[in-house]
């Protein structure tokens, strides 16, 4: 059974005894697990299946060195023509609804150098503590240990492209992040990763980064919540959260009516209506990503990133877990290479667009020539919850007892466990960590 270390501080006010967490991705499950450290009774309400929204099919990278806000001046250089091209790494369907266009206008206003620096300054403290939060969970056997990426390779077709990332990494030092990396060219690149194609001319080898097996991690974290006494309900769509004399009422589409002392909204890209009901005006847009898995005669032995193409490759080894994590060995792990990418601004819940999968395949084929891209499994699309300023929404809403943890964009995995720890403490004690101040949901 998972044991929860006691909270380092004793609450001085009446603590909530029953909390509903709406959303069962990595963020929601992390919040739920940390709430249980305070002996809080937790129920997780997930509208679909646990982790299917954005957690299950993502690349599984723990790369604080790359965790930057999505709005950035270089994004605007794509231009409208690129946005409307289905083969582009960033795609906007011509039939996008007015809400999506309003989101993009707000997003564009934050694609300035000053705004990007402010947003990076807000995220950097989370980045510095993110990996330690995973170790905290692994130390008590709540999840398997994450793997060291030795190294993590960001690969480019030219030295000029690679130097752009080098400058970004050097700029992180002004925010207190000091990523360690090596710059590789020519034969050095292929010595580091023989699976790469001849067109890869340069690479940045990042040190100190990690990765995980997303389905295994989600399954293990769910099991940890349930072993500690939490209830996880799939197929439970929350339609409203209302306050009455007894506290907060959580109402579902099936007519379930549950009274709780506090609610944490972690529903990701599908949270819009619930957020607005509680005074959160910052829109949360679905930035959909695609993935699939493959094998081949020669596949990368570690994580590989193609920044120009916006494509991530992660080996899902077998066995994933080590002897130190024997508890998780019974969970099945298939040895595959997961390939993920794209940022598609389309409504949450829209069907998978095969053209996006084909665009990833076409981009990867010359980069990993020994990978069998025609034998694809687990084709998947999921919605990352994106905000106009690129910062997550973490903290209390205007309704007493209702809190939010969403809007992490592409970095929900990286920041999920740390978000869970910090927000659980705030829900129970009423004290907000200074790290969360830039992420106020009512900003």
XYZ file of N, CA and C in Angstrom, residues 121-365:
735
model
N 10.324 33.989 -16.855
C 10.704 34.244 -15.464
C 9.719 33.597 -14.500
N 8.440 33.520 -14.904
C 7.433 32.883 -14.054
C 7.595 31.372 -14.044
N 7.906 30.778 -15.211
C 8.012 29.322 -15.311
C 9.317 28.766 -14.739
N 10.381 29.550 -14.775
C 11.704 29.044 -14.393
C 11.734 28.437 -12.990
N 11.104 29.050 -11.967
C 11.123 28.410 -10.639
C 10.443 27.043 -10.625
N 9.380 26.868 -11.414
C 8.769 25.548 -11.519
C 9.721 24.568 -12.182
N 10.387 25.025 -13.228
C 11.326 24.157 -13.941
C 12.429 23.652 -13.021
N 12.917 24.537 -12.142
C 14.030 24.155 -11.277
C 13.639 23.076 -10.270
N 12.362 22.985 -9.913
C 11.924 22.020 -8.905
C 11.153 20.841 -9.492
N 10.938 20.839 -10.792
C 10.032 19.860 -11.402
C 10.504 18.417 -11.219
N 11.768 18.136 -11.500
C 12.234 16.752 -11.449
C 12.232 16.227 -10.023
N 12.545 17.073 -9.061
C 12.534 16.629 -7.661
C 11.149 16.155 -7.242
N 10.098 16.757 -7.819
C 8.736 16.350 -7.466
C 8.448 14.919 -7.933
N 9.044 14.488 -9.046
C 8.894 13.101 -9.489
C 9.633 12.153 -8.546
N 10.815 12.573 -8.089
C 11.574 11.733 -7.166
C 10.828 11.554 -5.847
N 10.112 12.591 -5.398
C 9.329 12.480 -4.163
C 8.292 11.372 -4.284
N 7.619 11.300 -5.428
C 6.620 10.255 -5.639
C 7.265 8.873 -5.714
N 8.395 8.791 -6.403
C 9.068 7.497 -6.546
C 9.642 7.014 -5.222
N 10.089 7.938 -4.366
C 10.696 7.551 -3.091
C 9.730 6.783 -2.194
N 8.429 7.053 -2.342
C 7.437 6.325 -1.539
C 6.709 5.284 -2.385
N 7.275 4.956 -3.544
C 6.759 3.905 -4.428
C 5.354 4.198 -4.934
N 5.040 5.479 -5.114
C 3.768 5.840 -5.735
C 3.816 5.644 -7.239
N 5.005 5.806 -7.836
C 5.191 5.657 -9.282
C 6.560 5.048 -9.532
N 6.789 4.480 -10.723
C 8.142 4.035 -11.074
C 9.079 5.235 -11.211
N 10.356 4.979 -11.087
C 11.329 6.056 -11.264
C 11.431 6.450 -12.733
N 11.660 7.726 -12.929
C 11.859 8.214 -14.288
C 13.265 7.843 -14.753
N 13.442 7.863 -16.069
C 14.733 7.469 -16.644
C 15.577 8.675 -16.997
N 16.864 8.543 -16.783
C 17.793 9.581 -17.231
C 17.939 9.494 -18.747
N 17.890 10.641 -19.403
C 18.164 10.712 -20.839
C 19.652 10.983 -21.002
N 20.393 9.990 -21.462
C 21.854 10.108 -21.495
C 22.388 9.975 -22.920
N 22.411 11.066 -23.677
C 21.786 12.358 -23.371
C 20.429 12.451 -24.054
N 19.870 13.644 -23.986
C 18.683 14.005 -24.750
C 19.175 14.795 -25.961
N 18.845 14.324 -27.165
C 19.372 14.936 -28.381
C 18.322 15.792 -29.086
N 18.644 17.041 -29.320
C 17.849 17.921 -30.187
C 18.606 18.032 -31.504
N 17.971 17.605 -32.603
C 18.685 17.397 -33.862
C 18.229 18.377 -34.942
N 19.185 18.797 -35.786
C 18.933 19.849 -36.779
C 19.583 19.500 -38.109
N 19.033 20.107 -39.152
C 19.585 19.907 -40.481
C 20.751 20.812 -40.792
N 20.993 21.830 -39.975
C 22.098 22.756 -40.225
C 22.638 23.272 -38.899
N 23.885 23.737 -38.928
C 24.482 24.311 -37.728
C 23.796 25.621 -37.348
N 23.304 26.350 -38.330
C 22.613 27.609 -38.047
C 21.350 27.350 -37.212
N 20.589 26.326 -37.582
C 19.398 25.996 -36.815
C 19.762 25.579 -35.393
N 20.821 24.795 -35.256
C 21.231 24.329 -33.929
C 21.665 25.477 -33.036
N 22.332 26.463 -33.605
C 22.820 27.577 -32.797
C 21.667 28.403 -32.228
N 20.521 28.390 -32.882
C 19.362 29.104 -32.327
C 18.957 28.498 -30.990
N 18.979 27.168 -30.875
C 18.672 26.533 -29.594
C 19.776 26.792 -28.587
N 21.015 26.769 -29.013
C 22.117 27.061 -28.091
C 21.923 28.433 -27.449
N 21.542 29.425 -28.248
C 21.325 30.770 -27.694
C 20.161 30.773 -26.712
N 19.083 30.021 -27.022
C 17.955 29.943 -26.081
C 18.390 29.334 -24.752
N 19.195 28.288 -24.807
C 19.662 27.655 -23.578
C 20.573 28.584 -22.782
N 21.400 29.332 -23.469
C 22.269 30.290 -22.779
C 21.447 31.397 -22.118
N 20.349 31.789 -22.769
C 19.503 32.842 -22.213
C 18.812 32.407 -20.922
N 18.671 31.104 -20.709
C 18.003 30.625 -19.495
C 18.778 30.978 -18.229
N 20.057 31.258 -18.358
C 20.853 31.564 -17.175
C 20.366 32.812 -16.465
N 19.784 33.760 -17.210
C 19.278 34.961 -16.552
C 18.080 34.649 -15.667
N 17.456 33.473 -15.852
C 16.322 33.063 -15.028
C 16.718 32.019 -13.986
N 17.996 31.818 -13.789
C 18.449 30.881 -12.772
C 18.498 29.434 -13.216
N 18.215 29.153 -14.485
C 18.362 27.797 -15.020
C 19.701 27.701 -15.727
N 20.425 26.654 -15.433
C 21.743 26.479 -16.046
C 21.833 25.097 -16.683
N 21.209 24.941 -17.828
C 21.243 23.629 -18.482
C 22.637 23.287 -18.979
N 22.999 22.034 -18.819
C 24.299 21.558 -19.310
C 24.086 20.872 -20.651
N 24.912 21.216 -21.607
C 24.732 20.650 -22.934
C 26.062 20.646 -23.696
N 26.099 19.792 -24.732
C 27.220 19.737 -25.659
C 26.694 20.026 -27.057
N 27.501 20.683 -27.835
C 27.145 20.995 -29.221
C 27.871 20.011 -30.126
N 27.120 19.269 -30.928
C 27.691 18.222 -31.768
C 27.482 18.554 -33.240
N 28.460 18.201 -34.062
C 28.330 18.368 -35.511
C 28.902 17.146 -36.220
N 28.465 16.960 -37.479
C 29.023 15.924 -38.344
C 29.047 14.541 -37.722
N 30.216 13.881 -37.752
C 30.327 12.511 -37.229
C 29.967 12.399 -35.744
N 30.141 13.483 -34.976
C 29.789 13.430 -33.559
C 28.309 13.113 -33.366
N 27.471 13.640 -34.252
C 26.029 13.440 -34.136
C 25.689 11.968 -34.297
N 26.241 11.344 -35.331
C 25.889 9.959 -35.625
C 26.591 8.982 -34.698
N 27.693 9.409 -34.096
C 28.299 8.585 -33.050
C 27.415 8.577 -31.807
N 26.759 9.711 -31.529
C 25.874 9.794 -30.374
C 24.588 9.016 -30.584
N 24.081 8.998 -31.845
C 22.845 8.261 -32.136
C 22.907 7.745 -33.574
N 23.310 6.476 -33.751
C 23.467 5.918 -35.104
C 22.164 5.819 -35.894
N 21.009 5.875 -35.240
C 19.740 5.732 -35.952
C 19.384 6.961 -36.776
N 20.067 8.071 -36.567
C 19.744 9.315 -37.274
C 20.138 9.243 -38.740
N 19.346 9.909 -39.591
C 19.634 9.960 -41.009
C 20.767 10.907 -41.343
N 21.258 10.799 -42.572
C 22.402 11.607 -43.004
C 22.075 13.092 -43.040
N 20.805 13.446 -43.139
C 20.434 14.853 -43.209
C 20.530 15.592 -41.890
N 20.794 14.884 -40.800
C 20.971 15.538 -39.501
C 22.428 15.969 -39.400
N 22.645 17.284 -39.444
C 24.009 17.810 -39.518
C 24.545 18.303 -38.189
N 23.658 18.569 -37.229
C 24.096 19.116 -35.950
C 23.092 18.723 -34.872
N 23.565 18.727 -33.633
C 22.683 18.365 -32.525
C 23.149 19.052 -31.254
N 22.212 19.245 -30.351
C 22.505 19.724 -29.008
C 22.191 18.579 -28.060
N 23.202 18.115 -27.325
C 23.040 17.011 -26.391
C 22.829 17.585 -24.993
N 21.591 17.538 -24.523
C 21.235 18.090 -23.216
C 21.499 17.071 -22.118
N 22.069 17.528 -21.020
C 22.314 16.673 -19.861
C 21.287 16.987 -18.770
N 21.080 16.033 -17.892
C 20.222 16.266 -16.733
C 18.735 16.227 -17.017
N 18.334 15.746 -18.191
C 16.912 15.637 -18.520
C 16.477 14.179 -18.316
N 15.170 13.977 -18.241
C 14.657 12.621 -18.019
C 13.452 12.365 -18.918
N 12.946 11.148 -18.847
C 11.725 10.808 -19.565
C 11.025 9.670 -18.838
N 9.760 9.459 -19.191
C 8.978 8.412 -18.555
C 8.092 7.728 -19.589
N 7.455 6.646 -19.154
C 6.529 5.888 -19.989
C 5.128 6.395 -19.635
N 4.506 7.240 -20.468
C 3.256 7.894 -20.053
C 2.138 6.954 -19.636
N 1.763 5.914 -20.411
C 0.680 5.042 -19.937
C 0.994 4.366 -18.610
N 2.246 3.922 -18.434
C 2.634 3.277 -17.188
C 2.574 4.265 -16.029
N 3.030 5.498 -16.263
C 3.030 6.493 -15.196
C 1.602 6.823 -14.767
N 0.707 7.031 -15.735
C -0.688 7.345 -15.406
C -1.327 6.193 -14.640
N -1.105 4.967 -15.113
C -1.695 3.812 -14.447
C -1.175 3.664 -13.022
N 0.126 3.884 -12.831
C 0.698 3.729 -11.499
C 0.215 4.819 -10.548
N 0.082 6.042 -11.041
C -0.374 7.122 -10.179
C -1.839 6.917 -9.798
N -2.636 6.445 -10.738
C -4.022 6.111 -10.398
C -4.057 5.041 -9.305
N -3.247 4.000 -9.476
C -3.216 2.930 -8.480
C -2.804 3.462 -7.113
N -1.856 4.411 -7.088
C -1.407 4.980 -5.818
C -2.528 5.750 -5.133
N -3.304 6.497 -5.909
C -4.433 7.242 -5.342
C -5.450 6.276 -4.751
N -5.750 5.213 -5.484
C -6.751 4.254 -5.008
C -6.243 3.449 -3.814
N -4.975 3.080 -3.815
C -4.420 2.334 -2.688
C -4.438 3.150 -1.403
N -4.345 4.467 -1.544
C -4.382 5.349 -0.375
C -5.808 5.683 0.050
N -6.807 5.075 -0.604
C -8.197 5.274 -0.194
C -9.008 6.178 -1.089
N -8.405 6.730 -2.119
C -9.137 7.615 -3.021
C -10.071 6.841 -3.939
N -11.092 7.526 -4.433
C -12.052 6.950 -5.366
C -11.827 7.583 -6.733
N -11.728 6.769 -7.779
C -11.547 7.256 -9.144
C -12.751 6.806 -9.961
N -13.468 7.772 -10.522
C -14.681 7.476 -11.289
C -14.476 7.897 -12.741
N -14.461 6.933 -13.647
C -14.403 7.222 -15.079
C -15.820 7.392 -15.621
N -15.940 8.049 -16.783
C -17.246 8.259 -17.392
C -18.145 9.146 -16.549
N -17.542 10.076 -15.832
C -18.296 10.954 -14.922
C -18.082 12.405 -15.344
N -18.967 12.910 -16.189
C -18.853 14.271 -16.713
C -19.486 15.262 -15.743
N -18.693 16.175 -15.221
C -19.194 17.185 -14.297
C -19.812 18.327 -15.100
N -21.064 18.624 -14.817
C -21.774 19.686 -15.543
C -21.902 20.967 -14.739
N -21.645 20.911 -13.441
C -21.745 22.126 -12.644
C -21.202 21.934 -11.241
N -20.704 23.023 -10.691
C -20.263 23.071 -9.295
C -20.962 24.269 -8.668
N -21.783 24.016 -7.661
C -22.607 25.076 -7.072
C -22.420 25.107 -5.559
N -22.549 26.289 -5.001
C -22.452 26.431 -3.555
C -23.837 26.517 -2.956
N -24.045 25.793 -1.830
C -25.290 25.916 -1.077
C -24.955 25.894 0.414
N -25.960 25.784 1.269
C -25.730 25.893 2.716
C -24.859 24.756 3.233
N -24.827 23.623 2.515
C -24.046 22.475 2.965
C -22.614 22.488 2.442
N -22.293 23.459 1.602
C -20.954 23.530 1.023
C -21.021 23.606 -0.479
N -20.276 22.742 -1.157
C -20.246 22.713 -2.620
C -20.924 21.447 -3.127
N -21.735 21.603 -4.158
C -22.397 20.488 -4.816
C -21.772 20.274 -6.185
N -21.357 19.064 -6.448
C -20.801 18.700 -7.742
C -21.849 17.853 -8.462
N -22.310 18.333 -9.610
C -23.378 17.683 -10.357
C -22.797 17.090 -11.637
N -23.182 15.848 -11.954
C -22.687 15.193 -13.156
C -23.810 15.009 -14.165
N -23.419 14.662 -15.392
C -24.387 14.491 -16.467
C -25.335 13.334 -16.216
N -24.942 12.387 -15.387
C -25.789 11.235 -15.089
C -26.711 11.488 -13.899
N -26.688 12.722 -13.373
C -27.578 13.063 -12.272
C -26.989 12.877 -10.892
N -25.739 12.458 -10.818
C -25.097 12.302 -9.511
C -24.923 13.680 -8.868
N -25.202 13.763 -7.603
C -25.135 15.029 -6.857
C -24.315 14.781 -5.598
N -23.104 15.321 -5.563
C -22.165 15.007 -4.482
C -21.796 16.273 -3.712
N -21.905 16.226 -2.387
C -21.490 17.349 -1.556
C -20.031 17.173 -1.122
N -19.253 18.220 -1.288
C -17.846 18.214 -0.892
C -17.503 19.554 -0.246
N -16.314 19.605 0.351
C -15.860 20.845 0.973
C -15.057 21.717 0.018
N -14.455 21.088 -1.000
C -13.645 21.834 -1.972
C -13.620 21.059 -3.280
N -13.351 21.795 -4.356
C -13.273 21.215 -5.696
C -12.016 21.746 -6.375
N -11.329 20.880 -7.107
C -10.190 21.300 -7.920
C -10.493 20.923 -9.366
N -10.548 21.923 -10.238
C -10.870 21.724 -11.649
C -9.580 21.485 -12.428
N -9.396 20.243 -12.886
C -8.195 19.849 -13.624
C -8.585 19.213 -14.953
N -9.686 19.672 -15.540
C -10.232 19.027 -16.721
C -9.568 19.374 -18.026
N -8.479 20.130 -17.995
C -7.740 20.405 -19.222
C -8.519 21.235 -20.216
N -8.384 20.878 -21.505
C -8.955 21.688 -22.575
C -10.474 21.686 -22.585
N -11.095 20.765 -21.849
C -12.543 20.740 -21.800
C -13.132 21.466 -20.613
N -12.346 22.315 -19.960
C -12.777 22.960 -18.711
C -13.467 24.297 -18.900
N -13.551 24.799 -20.135
C -13.953 26.186 -20.367
C -15.200 26.645 -19.645
N -16.319 25.914 -19.800
C -17.574 26.349 -19.185
C -17.489 26.360 -17.666
N -16.884 25.334 -17.084
C -16.761 25.288 -15.634
C -15.896 26.427 -15.118
N -14.843 26.748 -15.829
C -13.970 27.842 -15.397
C -14.715 29.173 -15.415
N -15.446 29.422 -16.493
C -16.183 30.692 -16.591
C -17.234 30.819 -15.492
N -17.830 29.706 -15.085
C -18.829 29.745 -14.009
C -18.247 30.271 -12.709
N -16.922 30.205 -12.578
C -16.295 30.593 -11.314
C -15.312 31.744 -11.483
N -15.587 32.572 -12.495
C -14.863 33.828 -12.630
C -13.531 33.760 -13.323
N -13.208 32.641 -13.980
C -11.941 32.530 -14.705
C -12.199 32.953 -16.144
N -11.658 34.093 -16.534
C -11.899 34.644 -17.873
C -10.817 34.281 -18.879
N -9.703 33.801 -18.398
C -8.620 33.393 -19.305
C -9.088 32.190 -20.118
N -9.154 32.292 -21.456
C -9.612 31.148 -22.247
C -8.591 30.011 -22.235
N -9.104 28.804 -22.283
C -8.264 27.610 -22.384
C -8.599 26.926 -23.705
N -7.640 26.921 -24.614
C -7.841 26.423 -25.971
C -7.179 25.054 -26.128
N -7.833 24.169 -26.872
C -7.235 22.874 -27.174
C -6.128 23.040 -28.202
N -4.904 22.729 -27.801
C -3.779 22.648 -28.725
C -3.462 21.176 -28.925
N -4.038 20.584 -29.950
C -4.031 19.133 -30.068
C -2.706 18.599 -30.594
N -2.240 17.536 -29.946
C -1.037 16.853 -30.386
C -1.363 15.445 -30.842
N -0.541 14.893 -31.732
C -0.737 13.563 -32.295
C 0.441 12.669 -31.923
N 0.178 11.365 -31.835
C 1.278 10.426 -31.625
C 0.907 9.057 -32.162
N 1.924 8.234 -32.337
C 1.768 6.823 -32.696
C 3.056 6.122 -32.297
N 3.072 4.803 -32.374
C 4.277 4.059 -32.023
C 4.690 3.150 -33.175
N 6.000 2.913 -33.273
C 6.579 2.122 -34.365
C 7.744 1.297 -33.834
N 8.254 0.418 -34.694
C 9.511 -0.280 -34.434
C 10.384 -0.096 -35.674
N 11.471 -0.840 -35.763
C 12.315 -0.728 -36.936
C 13.630 -1.438 -36.746
N 14.413 -1.490 -37.827
C 15.710 -2.150 -37.774
C 16.670 -1.418 -36.850
N 16.522 -0.096 -36.780
C 17.377 0.700 -35.900
C 16.571 1.906 -35.432
N 16.318 1.955 -34.130
C 15.549 3.056 -33.559
C 16.402 3.753 -32.505
N 16.105 5.009 -32.209
C 16.901 5.730 -31.204
C 16.880 5.028 -29.848
N 18.003 5.064 -29.178
C 18.118 4.436 -27.857
C 17.682 5.367 -26.736
N 17.503 6.646 -27.047
C 17.063 7.623 -26.061
C 16.178 8.655 -26.730
N 15.679 9.630 -25.974
C 14.795 10.646 -26.551
C 15.505 11.491 -27.604
N 14.795 11.737 -28.698
C 15.307 12.559 -29.790
C 14.242 13.585 -30.154
N 14.678 14.819 -30.336
C 13.770 15.916 -30.677
C 14.234 16.551 -31.969
N 13.261 16.816 -32.856
C 13.515 17.551 -34.090
C 12.768 18.882 -33.983
N 13.426 19.934 -33.452
C 12.720 21.187 -33.152
C 12.102 21.873 -34.362
N 12.763 21.852 -35.505
C 12.217 22.527 -36.689
C 10.910 21.865 -37.106
N 10.872 20.548 -37.040
C 9.668 19.801 -37.429
C 8.673 19.678 -36.280
N 9.093 20.064 -35.053
C 8.269 19.943 -33.841
C 7.864 18.486 -33.606
N 8.819 17.585 -33.700
C 8.536 16.161 -33.546
C 9.401 15.584 -32.433
N 8.751 14.813 -31.553
C 9.412 14.202 -30.407
C 9.392 12.691 -30.551
N 10.504 12.042 -30.239
C 10.609 10.584 -30.310
C 11.083 10.062 -28.956
N 10.346 9.083 -28.405
C 10.660 8.547 -27.089
C 10.643 7.027 -27.133
N 11.738 6.363 -26.755
C 11.721 4.900 -26.697
C 10.941 4.422 -25.487
N 10.035 3.487 -25.702
C 9.287 2.854 -24.622
C 9.855 1.450 -24.466
N 10.897 1.332 -23.666
C 11.670 0.097 -23.579
C 10.923 -0.987 -22.806
N 11.395 -2.226 -22.963
C 10.884 -3.361 -22.209
C 12.097 -4.153 -21.699
N 12.229 -4.368 -20.403
C 11.319 -3.862 -19.378
C 11.623 -2.401 -19.039
N 10.566 -1.630 -18.831
C 10.767 -0.219 -18.492
C 11.263 -0.065 -17.063
N 10.657 -0.801 -16.139
C 10.987 -0.622 -14.728
C 12.253 -1.390 -14.386
N 12.916 -0.977 -13.319
C 14.139 -1.614 -12.851
C 13.824 -2.459 -11.624
N 14.842 -3.181 -11.149
C 14.653 -3.992 -9.955
C 14.250 -3.135 -8.762
N 14.668 -1.869 -8.770
C 14.334 -0.984 -7.659
C 12.833 -0.696 -7.620
N 12.168 -0.867 -8.766
C 10.735 -0.602 -8.857
C 9.996 -1.911 -9.166
N 10.345 -2.967 -8.466
C 9.769 -4.286 -8.735
C 8.250 -4.280 -8.656
N 7.713 -3.375 -7.829
C 6.257 -3.293 -7.674
C 5.533 -3.126 -9.003
N 6.162 -2.426 -9.964
C 5.475 -2.092 -11.213
C 5.746 -3.093 -12.331
N 6.580 -4.110 -12.076
C 6.935 -5.035 -13.145
C 5.728 -5.774 -13.737
N 4.679 -6.086 -12.984
C 3.549 -6.793 -13.603
C 2.802 -5.985 -14.665
N 2.955 -4.663 -14.695
C 2.244 -3.880 -15.692
C 2.887 -4.097 -17.068
N 2.094 -4.429 -18.085
C 2.677 -4.736 -19.403
C 3.277 -3.511 -20.070
N 4.449 -3.692 -20.645
C 5.126 -2.624 -21.369
C 5.582 -3.177 -22.712
N 5.158 -2.553 -23.792
C 5.534 -3.003 -25.131
C 6.707 -2.172 -25.642
N 7.772 -2.797 -26.132
C 8.922 -2.029 -26.628
C 8.602 -1.396 -27.976
N 8.409 -0.124 -27.964
C 8.091 0.622 -29.178
C 8.819 1.964 -29.121
N 8.811 2.668 -30.227
C 9.267 4.057 -30.279
C 8.034 4.931 -30.464
N 7.763 5.791 -29.500
C 6.638 6.715 -29.638
C 7.105 7.948 -30.395
N 6.318 8.342 -31.403
C 6.600 9.545 -32.184
C 5.414 10.483 -31.999
N 5.694 11.695 -31.562
C 4.626 12.644 -31.233
C 4.965 14.005 -31.803
N 3.922 14.769 -32.095
C 4.168 16.117 -32.587
C 2.901 16.844 -32.956
N 3.092 18.018 -33.517
C 2.058 18.901 -34.035
C 1.371 19.716 -32.928
N 0.927 20.879 -33.331
C 0.094 21.748 -32.510
C -1.067 22.173 -33.408
N -2.223 21.575 -33.162
C -3.386 21.794 -34.000
C -4.461 22.510 -33.179
N -4.848 23.692 -33.612
C -5.878 24.457 -32.912
C -7.243 24.084 -33.480
N -7.812 23.068 -32.890
C -9.110 22.541 -33.313
C -9.891 22.215 -32.038
N -11.226 22.231 -32.075
C -11.992 22.012 -30.849
C -11.662 20.699 -30.152
N -11.662 20.748 -28.833
C -11.472 19.557 -28.019
C -12.547 18.529 -28.363
N -12.134 17.297 -28.600
C -13.091 16.247 -28.913
C -13.290 15.998 -30.390
N -12.732 16.840 -31.266
C -12.842 16.598 -32.712
C -12.099 15.313 -33.063
N -12.528 14.609 -34.111
C -11.875 13.338 -34.453
C -10.451 13.526 -34.942
N -9.697 12.459 -34.864
C -8.321 12.448 -35.363
C -8.317 12.748 -36.859
N -7.402 13.617 -37.289
C -7.254 13.976 -38.694
C -6.085 13.177 -39.275
N -6.340 12.197 -40.147
C -5.248 11.368 -40.686
C -4.168 12.163 -41.389
N -4.509 13.349 -41.918
C -3.501 14.162 -42.606
C -2.390 14.592 -41.651
N -2.726 14.756 -40.397
C -1.704 15.171 -39.434
C -0.725 14.038 -39.156
N -1.249 12.808 -39.082
C -0.366 11.651 -38.921
C 0.560 11.530 -40.127
N -0.007 11.700 -41.313
C 0.802 11.592 -42.533
C 1.853 12.691 -42.593
N 1.542 13.869 -42.090
C 2.523 14.956 -42.072
C 3.697 14.610 -41.159
N 3.412 13.994 -40.022
C 4.492 13.572 -39.128
C 5.340 12.503 -39.807
N 4.684 11.530 -40.429
C 5.404 10.455 -41.108
C 6.330 11.014 -42.187
N 5.824 11.934 -43.009
C 6.636 12.504 -44.085
C 7.846 13.257 -43.538
N 7.651 13.947 -42.410
C 8.763 14.707 -41.840
C 9.816 13.798 -41.212
N 9.379 12.684 -40.617
C 10.311 11.816 -39.892
C 11.068 10.873 -40.827
N 10.479 10.513 -41.956
C 11.046 9.453 -42.796
C 12.523 9.676 -43.131
